[in-house]
Amino acid sequence: MGGRGAIVAAGLATAAVAPARGRDLAAQTSPGPIGVAWEDGRIVAIGPPEDLPWAPTLGTPEAGLLAPGFVDAHTHLPFVGWRADEYEARLAGATYRDQHGGEGGIFRSARMLREADDEEVLAFSLVLAREMLASGTTALELKTGYGLSVDQELRQARLARALAARAPQICTVTLLAAHAVPSGMTRAGWVERACEELVPAAAAEGLCDQVDVYVEDIAFDLDDLERIAAAASAAGLPLRVHAEQLGASGAAEAAARLGARSADHLNRCPPAGVAALGAAPRTAAVLLPTSSRFLGLAPAPATALRDAGAVLALATDCNPGTSPVTSMPEVIQTACADYRLTPAEALSAATANPAWVLGLEGDLGRLAPGLRADVLLLDVPTLAHVPYRPGRNPVSAVVVAGEVLIG
Ligand code: NIG
Ligand code: FE
């Protein structure tokens, strides 16, 4: 069959453009019966089943909705080990900030990573990547940030590349060069090592596609961000920023000014940050509603960002501290309930826009001829049923680059 296939359903939903912002944000639903045909991993035709170049072997014209595979543009895989006891302690009154000190929080995940061998980390992370696949994620970002030394950060980046080779999805790697100040070092000391050694070494070895910085009063400040942005730019790597999560810092405005690909979290984003992201040509607002819910944080100003014209993306933030979540449908459910996005807006924010954040929009994130055949069959009568039924996985078939992996 030469890698040919086709799938059919009662309807199809996709963003028309990437990035989708302003009037283009909401995904369009085309009524069916409608199918998608692919050859050698790429979409070759979309239309009524009788017009497809070959007969569909998946789906039925009577039910379901075809959609692009979900793109999770912010995860902290690979990691190893959970921190459920920290969640339990927060429910009894502890705070994330308090847990960050000493041996807890990010430092604890760094210790678990250091003490595990490579195979343990990969096996643990691969289970999570497969969970993601089962809920429709066909492309995702991996991050470092639990290394907290030049050697361990480079090791985590190599592990990320190794995970990418084993995972069924396409994966990019982001070097989270400044996540927490390693114990025994000053902030300035680490930023210097990150700029002088880590970023150039990771770039020289081809270990990462983007560079990220956690701007927060418990982590790094705007001057540190500027320095690392310069090092990333010198290495030819785009910037990402963890911005305004626990407190307002001006990081969203800085991310827009520096031409970062994204400012992520944004729970405390002030109006100036909303305006800056609304006008930014290159900087998306990546929203992480399950991590907000899990930490008990007030939602990010999602509708204000949308109304300002920002490119909205949704992601799991999958990590053991603030969002042990692998499911993009769960993120969409939370985004609609807590952030008040519509189902059609949430779909674009879970597909075309995160593809743009990762620089993959020419390749995936929408259903259109020429793009990779990353196609989901959603077992729903309308798109609204995805957020309407929290806790239910609506994904009944998953095609990645023309390979039927579930279905
Ligand atoms: O995106 N906020 C900083 N980093 C992660 C959490 C990391 C952790 O707690 O292990 C986040 O929420
Ligand atoms: Fe994060």
CSV table of C-alpha atoms and ligand atoms in Angstrom, one decimal:
chain,number,residue,atom,x,y,z
A,1,MET,CA,0.0,0.0,0.0
A,2,GLY,CA,3.1,2.3,0.1
A,3,GLY,CA,2.1,4.0,3.3
A,4,ARG,CA,-1.4,5.0,2.2
A,5,GLY,CA,-4.4,5.3,4.4
A,6,ALA,CA,-7.6,7.3,5.0
A,7,ILE,CA,-10.0,7.9,7.9
A,8,VAL,CA,-13.6,9.2,7.8
A,9,ALA,CA,-16.0,10.7,10.3
A,10,ALA,CA,-19.2,12.8,10.6
A,11,GLY,CA,-17.2,16.0,10.8
A,12,LEU,CA,-13.8,17.7,10.9
A,13,ALA,CA,-12.4,20.5,13.0
A,14,THR,CA,-9.2,22.4,12.4
A,15,ALA,CA,-7.6,25.8,12.6
A,16,ALA,CA,-7.4,27.4,9.2
A,17,VAL,CA,-4.1,29.2,9.8
A,18,ALA,CA,-1.1,29.1,12.1
A,19,PRO,CA,-0.8,31.1,14.2
A,20,ALA,CA,-4.5,31.5,14.8
A,21,ARG,CA,-5.2,34.8,16.6
A,22,GLY,CA,-8.0,37.4,16.7
A,23,ARG,CA,-10.8,36.5,14.3
A,24,ASP,CA,-8.9,33.4,13.2
A,25,LEU,CA,-8.5,31.9,16.7
A,26,ALA,CA,-11.5,29.6,16.7
A,27,ALA,CA,-11.1,26.3,14.8
A,28,GLN,CA,-13.7,25.7,12.0
A,29,THR,CA,-15.8,22.6,12.0
A,30,SER,CA,-16.8,21.2,8.5
A,31,PRO,CA,-19.8,19.0,8.5
A,32,GLY,CA,-19.4,15.5,7.0
A,33,PRO,CA,-19.2,12.8,6.0
A,34,ILE,CA,-15.6,13.9,5.5
A,35,GLY,CA,-12.3,12.1,5.4
A,36,VAL,CA,-8.6,12.6,5.4
A,37,ALA,CA,-6.3,10.6,3.1
A,38,TRP,CA,-2.5,10.3,3.4
A,39,GLU,CA,0.4,8.9,1.6
A,40,ASP,CA,4.0,8.5,2.9
A,41,GLY,CA,3.1,10.3,6.1
A,42,ARG,CA,1.6,13.4,4.5
A,43,ILE,CA,-2.0,14.5,4.0
A,44,VAL,CA,-2.9,14.3,0.3
A,45,ALA,CA,-6.6,14.9,0.3
A,46,ILE,CA,-9.5,16.1,2.6
A,47,GLY,CA,-13.1,15.9,1.5
A,48,PRO,CA,-16.2,13.7,1.1
A,49,PRO,CA,-15.4,10.0,1.3
A,50,GLU,CA,-16.3,9.4,-2.3
A,51,ASP,CA,-13.7,12.0,-3.5
A,52,LEU,CA,-10.8,10.5,-1.6
A,53,PRO,CA,-8.1,8.8,-3.7
A,54,TRP,CA,-8.6,5.5,-1.8
A,55,ALA,CA,-11.2,4.0,0.5
A,56,PRO,CA,-11.1,4.8,4.2
A,57,THR,CA,-10.0,2.0,6.5
A,58,LEU,CA,-10.7,3.8,9.8
A,59,GLY,CA,-13.8,5.5,11.2
A,60,THR,CA,-17.3,5.7,10.0
A,61,PRO,CA,-19.2,8.5,8.1
A,62,GLU,CA,-22.0,8.4,10.8
A,63,ALA,CA,-20.0,9.5,13.9
A,64,GLY,CA,-17.1,11.3,15.4
A,65,LEU,CA,-15.0,14.3,14.6
A,66,LEU,CA,-11.6,14.4,12.9
A,67,ALA,CA,-9.0,16.8,14.4
A,68,PRO,CA,-5.3,17.5,14.2
A,69,GLY,CA,-3.1,15.7,16.7
A,70,PHE,CA,-2.6,17.7,19.9
A,71,VAL,CA,0.7,19.5,20.3
A,72,ASP,CA,1.9,19.8,23.9
A,73,ALA,CA,4.4,22.7,23.7
A,74,HIS,CA,5.3,22.8,27.4
A,75,THR,CA,6.3,19.6,29.3
A,76,HIS,CA,9.1,18.9,31.8
A,77,LEU,CA,9.7,15.4,30.5
A,78,PRO,CA,12.1,13.6,30.9
A,79,PHE,CA,12.0,13.3,34.7
A,80,VAL,CA,11.8,10.4,37.1
A,81,GLY,CA,9.8,10.0,40.3
A,82,TRP,CA,6.7,11.7,41.6
A,83,ARG,CA,6.1,14.2,44.5
A,84,ALA,CA,2.6,13.4,45.6
A,85,ASP,CA,3.5,13.9,49.2
A,86,GLU,CA,4.2,17.6,48.4
A,87,TYR,CA,0.8,17.9,46.9
A,88,GLU,CA,-0.7,16.4,50.0
A,89,ALA,CA,1.3,18.8,52.2
A,90,ARG,CA,0.0,21.8,50.2
A,91,LEU,CA,-3.5,20.6,50.7
A,92,ALA,CA,-2.8,20.7,54.4
A,93,GLY,CA,-1.5,24.3,54.2
A,94,ALA,CA,2.1,24.2,52.9
A,95,THR,CA,3.0,26.5,50.0
A,96,TYR,CA,4.9,25.7,46.7
A,97,ARG,CA,7.3,28.6,47.6
A,98,ASP,CA,8.1,27.0,51.0
A,99,GLN,CA,8.6,23.6,49.4
A,100,HIS,CA,11.1,25.0,46.9
A,101,GLY,CA,13.7,25.6,49.6
A,102,GLY,CA,16.1,22.9,51.0
A,103,GLU,CA,15.6,19.5,49.4
A,104,GLY,CA,12.1,19.8,48.1
A,105,GLY,CA,10.4,20.8,44.9
A,106,ILE,CA,12.7,21.2,41.9
A,107,PHE,CA,15.8,20.2,44.0
A,108,ARG,CA,14.1,16.9,44.9
A,109,SER,CA,13.4,16.1,41.2
A,110,ALA,CA,17.1,17.1,40.5
A,111,ARG,CA,18.2,14.6,43.1
A,112,MET,CA,15.9,11.8,41.8
A,113,LEU,CA,17.3,12.4,38.3
A,114,ARG,CA,20.9,12.4,39.5
A,115,GLU,CA,20.4,9.2,41.4
A,116,ALA,CA,18.6,7.3,38.6
A,117,ASP,CA,20.4,5.6,35.8
A,118,ASP,CA,19.6,6.5,32.2
A,119,GLU,CA,17.4,3.5,31.5
A,120,GLU,CA,15.2,4.2,34.6
A,121,VAL,CA,14.7,7.8,33.5
A,122,LEU,CA,13.8,6.7,29.9
A,123,ALA,CA,11.5,3.9,31.0
A,124,PHE,CA,9.6,6.2,33.5
A,125,SER,CA,9.3,9.0,30.9
A,126,LEU,CA,8.3,6.7,28.0
A,127,VAL,CA,5.3,5.5,30.1
A,128,LEU,CA,4.2,9.2,30.3
A,129,ALA,CA,4.8,9.8,26.6
A,130,ARG,CA,2.6,6.8,25.8
A,131,GLU,CA,-0.1,8.1,28.1
A,132,MET,CA,0.1,11.3,26.1
A,133,LEU,CA,-0.4,9.4,22.9
A,134,ALA,CA,-3.4,7.7,24.2
A,135,SER,CA,-5.0,11.1,24.9
A,136,GLY,CA,-4.1,12.4,21.4
A,137,THR,CA,-0.7,14.1,21.8
A,138,THR,CA,1.2,13.6,18.6
A,139,ALA,CA,3.9,16.1,19.1
A,140,LEU,CA,5.5,17.5,22.3
A,141,GLU,CA,8.2,19.6,23.8
A,142,LEU,CA,10.7,18.1,26.3
A,143,LYS,CA,12.7,20.2,28.7
A,144,THR,CA,15.7,20.0,30.9
A,145,GLY,CA,15.8,22.0,34.1
A,146,TYR,CA,16.3,19.2,36.6
A,147,GLY,CA,20.0,19.0,36.0
A,148,LEU,CA,21.1,22.0,38.1
A,149,SER,CA,24.7,21.5,37.0
A,150,VAL,CA,26.3,21.8,33.6
A,151,ASP,CA,27.0,18.0,33.4
A,152,GLN,CA,23.5,17.0,34.6
A,153,GLU,CA,21.8,19.5,32.3
A,154,LEU,CA,23.7,18.1,29.3
A,155,ARG,CA,22.8,14.6,30.5
A,156,GLN,CA,19.1,15.5,30.8
A,157,ALA,CA,19.2,17.0,27.3
A,158,ARG,CA,20.8,13.8,25.9
A,159,LEU,CA,18.1,11.8,27.7
A,160,ALA,CA,15.5,14.1,26.1
A,161,ARG,CA,17.0,13.3,22.6
A,162,ALA,CA,17.0,9.6,23.5
A,163,LEU,CA,13.4,9.8,24.7
A,164,ALA,CA,12.5,11.6,21.4
A,165,ALA,CA,14.0,8.6,19.5
A,166,ARG,CA,12.0,6.1,21.4
A,167,ALA,CA,8.7,8.0,21.8
A,168,PRO,CA,6.0,7.5,19.1
A,169,GLN,CA,5.6,11.3,18.8
A,170,ILE,CA,7.7,14.0,17.3
A,171,CYS,CA,9.5,15.7,20.2
A,172,THR,CA,11.5,18.9,20.4
A,173,VAL,CA,14.0,19.7,23.2
A,174,THR,CA,14.2,22.9,25.2
A,175,LEU,CA,17.1,23.7,27.4
A,176,LEU,CA,15.7,25.1,30.6
A,177,ALA,CA,19.0,26.7,31.4
A,178,ALA,CA,17.8,28.6,34.5
A,179,HIS,CA,15.2,26.8,36.6
A,180,ALA,CA,16.5,27.0,40.1
A,181,VAL,CA,19.8,28.3,41.6
A,182,PRO,CA,21.9,25.2,42.4
A,183,SER,CA,22.8,24.9,46.1
A,184,GLY,CA,26.2,26.2,46.9
A,185,MET,CA,26.1,28.7,44.0
A,186,THR,CA,25.0,32.3,43.7
A,187,ARG,CA,22.4,33.2,41.1
A,188,ALA,CA,24.9,35.3,39.2
A,189,GLY,CA,27.4,32.5,39.3
A,190,TRP,CA,24.9,30.0,37.8
A,191,VAL,CA,23.8,32.4,35.1
A,192,GLU,CA,27.4,32.9,34.1
A,193,ARG,CA,28.0,29.2,33.9
A,194,ALA,CA,24.8,28.8,31.9
A,195,CYS,CA,25.7,31.5,29.4
A,196,GLU,CA,29.4,30.6,29.1
A,197,GLU,CA,29.3,26.8,29.3
A,198,LEU,CA,25.9,25.2,29.2
A,199,VAL,CA,24.1,27.0,26.4
A,200,PRO,CA,27.2,26.9,24.0
A,201,ALA,CA,27.9,23.2,24.8
A,202,ALA,CA,24.3,22.1,24.4
A,203,ALA,CA,24.1,24.1,21.1
A,204,ALA,CA,27.4,22.7,19.8
A,205,GLU,CA,26.2,19.1,20.5
A,206,GLY,CA,22.8,19.8,18.9
A,207,LEU,CA,21.0,18.9,22.1
A,208,CYS,CA,18.3,21.5,22.1
A,209,ASP,CA,16.0,23.5,19.9
A,210,GLN,CA,15.0,26.3,22.3
A,211,VAL,CA,16.2,27.8,25.6
A,212,ASP,CA,14.0,28.6,28.5
A,213,VAL,CA,14.3,30.7,31.7
A,214,TYR,CA,12.2,30.6,34.9
A,215,VAL,CA,11.6,34.2,35.9
A,216,GLU,CA,10.3,34.3,39.5
A,217,ASP,CA,11.3,35.7,42.9
A,218,ILE,CA,12.4,32.2,43.9
A,219,ALA,CA,14.3,31.7,40.7
A,220,PHE,CA,15.8,34.2,38.2
A,221,ASP,CA,15.2,37.9,37.4
A,222,LEU,CA,14.9,40.0,34.3
A,223,ASP,CA,18.6,40.8,34.2
A,224,ASP,CA,19.3,37.0,34.2
A,225,LEU,CA,16.7,36.6,31.5
A,226,GLU,CA,18.5,39.2,29.3
A,227,ARG,CA,21.8,37.5,29.8
A,228,ILE,CA,20.5,34.1,28.9
A,229,ALA,CA,18.6,35.5,26.0
A,230,ALA,CA,21.8,36.9,24.6
A,231,ALA,CA,23.6,33.5,25.0
A,232,ALA,CA,20.7,31.8,23.3
A,233,SER,CA,20.7,34.3,20.5
A,234,ALA,CA,24.4,33.9,20.0
A,235,ALA,CA,23.9,30.1,19.7
A,236,GLY,CA,21.0,30.6,17.2
A,237,LEU,CA,18.4,29.3,19.6
A,238,PRO,CA,14.9,30.7,20.2
A,239,LEU,CA,13.9,31.8,23.7
A,240,ARG,CA,11.0,30.7,25.9
A,241,VAL,CA,10.1,32.2,29.3
A,242,HIS,CA,8.3,30.9,32.4
A,243,ALA,CA,6.7,34.2,33.2
A,244,GLU,CA,4.5,35.7,35.9
A,245,GLN,CA,3.4,32.4,37.4
A,246,LEU,CA,3.5,33.1,41.2
A,247,GLY,CA,4.1,36.8,41.0
A,248,ALA,CA,4.2,39.7,38.5
A,249,SER,CA,7.7,40.4,37.3
A,250,GLY,CA,7.4,42.1,33.9
A,251,ALA,CA,8.6,38.9,32.3
A,252,ALA,CA,5.8,38.8,29.7
A,253,GLU,CA,6.7,42.3,28.4
A,254,ALA,CA,10.4,41.3,28.4
A,255,ALA,CA,9.6,38.1,26.5
A,256,ALA,CA,7.7,40.1,23.9
A,257,ARG,CA,10.5,42.7,23.7
A,258,LEU,CA,13.2,40.0,23.3
A,259,GLY,CA,11.2,38.2,20.6
A,260,ALA,CA,10.8,35.0,22.6
A,261,ARG,CA,8.6,32.3,21.1
A,262,SER,CA,6.5,32.3,24.2
A,263,ALA,CA,5.7,33.6,27.7
A,264,ASP,CA,4.3,30.7,29.7
A,265,HIS,CA,2.0,30.5,32.8
A,266,LEU,CA,1.0,34.2,33.0
A,267,ASN,CA,-1.2,33.8,36.1
A,268,ARG,CA,-0.1,37.2,37.4
A,269,CYS,CA,0.4,38.9,34.0
A,270,PRO,CA,-0.3,42.6,34.4
A,271,PRO,CA,-2.2,44.6,31.8
A,272,ALA,CA,1.0,45.9,30.3
A,273,GLY,CA,2.1,42.3,29.7
A,274,VAL,CA,-1.3,41.4,28.2
A,275,ALA,CA,-1.0,44.4,25.8
A,276,ALA,CA,2.6,43.5,24.9
A,277,LEU,CA,1.7,39.9,24.1
A,278,GLY,CA,-1.4,41.0,22.2
A,279,ALA,CA,0.9,43.1,19.9
A,280,ALA,CA,3.8,40.7,19.8
A,281,PRO,CA,4.5,39.4,16.3
A,282,ARG,CA,6.5,36.3,17.5
A,283,THR,CA,5.6,35.7,21.2
A,284,ALA,CA,2.8,33.3,22.1
A,285,ALA,CA,1.0,33.2,25.4
A,286,VAL,CA,1.3,29.6,26.6
A,287,LEU,CA,-1.4,28.9,29.2
A,288,LEU,CA,-1.1,26.0,31.6
A,289,PRO,CA,-4.5,25.7,33.3
A,290,THR,CA,-4.0,22.4,35.0
A,291,SER,CA,-0.9,23.7,36.8
A,292,SER,CA,-2.9,26.7,37.9
A,293,ARG,CA,-5.7,24.5,39.3
A,294,PHE,CA,-3.2,22.1,40.9
A,295,LEU,CA,-1.4,25.0,42.7
A,296,GLY,CA,-4.7,26.8,43.5
A,297,LEU,CA,-3.6,29.8,41.6
A,298,ALA,CA,-5.9,32.4,40.1
A,299,PRO,CA,-6.3,31.8,36.3
A,300,ALA,CA,-4.2,33.6,33.8
A,301,PRO,CA,-6.1,36.5,32.0
A,302,ALA,CA,-6.9,34.2,29.0
A,303,THR,CA,-9.8,36.1,27.6
A,304,ALA,CA,-8.0,39.5,27.9
A,305,LEU,CA,-5.0,38.0,26.1
A,306,ARG,CA,-7.3,36.6,23.4
A,307,ASP,CA,-9.1,39.9,23.1
A,308,ALA,CA,-5.8,41.8,22.8
A,309,GLY,CA,-4.9,39.5,19.9
A,310,ALA,CA,-2.3,37.3,21.5
A,311,VAL,CA,-1.5,33.9,20.1
A,312,LEU,CA,-2.9,31.5,22.7
A,313,ALA,CA,-1.5,28.0,23.3
A,314,LEU,CA,-2.5,25.4,25.8
A,315,ALA,CA,-0.1,22.8,27.3
A,316,THR,CA,0.1,20.3,30.1
A,317,ASP,CA,3.2,21.6,31.9
A,318,CYS,CA,3.6,17.9,32.7
A,319,ASN,CA,5.9,17.8,35.7
A,320,PRO,CA,5.9,16.1,39.2
A,321,GLY,CA,5.6,19.3,41.1
A,322,THR,CA,2.9,21.5,39.7
A,323,SER,CA,1.1,19.5,37.0
A,324,PRO,CA,1.4,15.7,36.9
A,325,VAL,CA,-0.9,15.8,33.9
A,326,THR,CA,-0.4,14.1,30.6
A,327,SER,CA,-3.8,14.6,28.9
A,328,MET,CA,-4.4,17.5,26.5
A,329,PRO,CA,-8.2,16.8,26.7
A,330,GLU,CA,-8.0,17.4,30.4
A,331,VAL,CA,-6.1,20.7,29.7
A,332,ILE,CA,-8.8,21.7,27.2
A,333,GLN,CA,-11.5,20.8,29.8
A,334,THR,CA,-9.7,22.9,32.4
A,335,ALA,CA,-9.1,25.8,30.0
A,336,CYS,CA,-12.8,26.0,29.1
A,337,ALA,CA,-14.0,25.7,32.7
A,338,ASP,CA,-11.5,28.0,34.4
A,339,TYR,CA,-10.1,30.2,31.6
A,340,ARG,CA,-13.4,30.6,29.8
A,341,LEU,CA,-12.1,29.7,26.3
A,342,THR,CA,-14.6,28.3,23.8
A,343,PRO,CA,-14.2,24.7,22.6
A,344,ALA,CA,-13.2,25.9,19.1
A,345,GLU,CA,-10.6,28.4,20.5
A,346,ALA,CA,-9.2,25.7,22.8
A,347,LEU,CA,-8.8,23.4,19.9
A,348,SER,CA,-6.6,25.9,17.9
A,349,ALA,CA,-4.7,26.6,21.1
A,350,ALA,CA,-4.0,22.9,21.5
A,351,THR,CA,-2.9,22.2,17.9
A,352,ALA,CA,-1.9,25.0,15.4
A,353,ASN,CA,-0.7,27.5,17.9
A,354,PRO,CA,1.6,25.3,19.9
A,355,ALA,CA,3.0,23.9,16.6
A,356,TRP,CA,3.9,27.6,15.9
A,357,VAL,CA,5.5,28.0,19.3
A,358,LEU,CA,7.8,25.0,18.5
A,359,GLY,CA,8.5,26.2,15.0
A,360,LEU,CA,6.7,23.2,13.5
A,361,GLU,CA,3.7,25.0,12.0
A,362,GLY,CA,4.8,24.3,8.4
A,363,ASP,CA,4.8,20.6,9.3
A,364,LEU,CA,1.9,19.8,11.7
A,365,GLY,CA,-0.8,21.3,13.9
A,366,ARG,CA,-3.6,21.5,11.3
A,367,LEU,CA,-5.4,19.3,8.9
A,368,ALA,CA,-4.4,20.5,5.4
A,369,PRO,CA,-2.9,18.8,2.3
A,370,GLY,CA,0.9,18.7,2.6
A,371,LEU,CA,1.1,18.6,6.4
A,372,ARG,CA,2.0,15.5,8.3
A,373,ALA,CA,-0.8,13.1,8.7
A,374,ASP,CA,-1.2,13.5,12.5
A,375,VAL,CA,-4.9,12.9,12.8
A,376,LEU,CA,-7.3,12.1,15.7
A,377,LEU,CA,-10.7,10.6,15.7
A,378,LEU,CA,-12.6,12.1,18.6
A,379,ASP,CA,-15.5,10.1,19.8
A,380,VAL,CA,-17.8,13.1,20.2
A,381,PRO,CA,-20.9,14.4,18.4
A,382,THR,CA,-19.6,18.0,18.6
A,383,LEU,CA,-16.4,19.7,19.7
A,384,ALA,CA,-18.2,21.0,22.8
A,385,HIS,CA,-18.4,17.5,24.1
A,386,VAL,CA,-14.6,17.5,24.6
A,387,PRO,CA,-14.7,20.1,27.5
A,388,TYR,CA,-18.3,19.3,28.4
A,389,ARG,CA,-17.3,15.9,29.8
A,390,PRO,CA,-14.2,16.3,32.0
A,391,GLY,CA,-12.4,13.2,32.9
A,392,ARG,CA,-13.4,11.4,29.7
A,393,ASN,CA,-10.8,10.7,27.1
A,394,PRO,CA,-12.6,11.5,23.8
A,395,VAL,CA,-9.7,10.1,21.6
A,396,SER,CA,-10.6,6.9,19.9
A,397,ALA,CA,-8.0,6.8,17.1
A,398,VAL,CA,-4.5,8.3,16.7
A,399,VAL,CA,-2.6,8.5,13.5
A,400,VAL,CA,1.0,9.8,13.7
A,401,ALA,CA,2.7,10.6,10.4
A,402,GLY,CA,0.4,8.3,8.6
A,403,GLU,CA,0.9,5.4,11.1
A,404,VAL,CA,-2.2,4.2,12.8
A,405,LEU,CA,-0.9,3.9,16.4
A,406,ILE,CA,-4.3,3.7,18.1
A,407,GLY,CA,-7.6,2.7,16.5
B,1,NIG,O1,6.4,25.0,35.1
B,1,NIG,N1,7.6,26.8,37.7
B,1,NIG,C1,8.6,26.2,37.5
B,1,NIG,N2,8.7,25.0,36.9
B,1,NIG,C2,7.7,24.1,36.8
B,1,NIG,C3,7.6,23.2,38.0
B,1,NIG,C4,8.8,22.4,38.3
B,1,NIG,C5,8.6,21.6,39.5
B,1,NIG,O2,8.0,21.9,40.5
B,1,NIG,O3,9.2,20.5,39.5
B,1,NIG,C6,6.4,24.7,36.3
B,1,NIG,O4,5.4,24.8,37.0
B,2,FE,FE,6.9,24.6,33.3
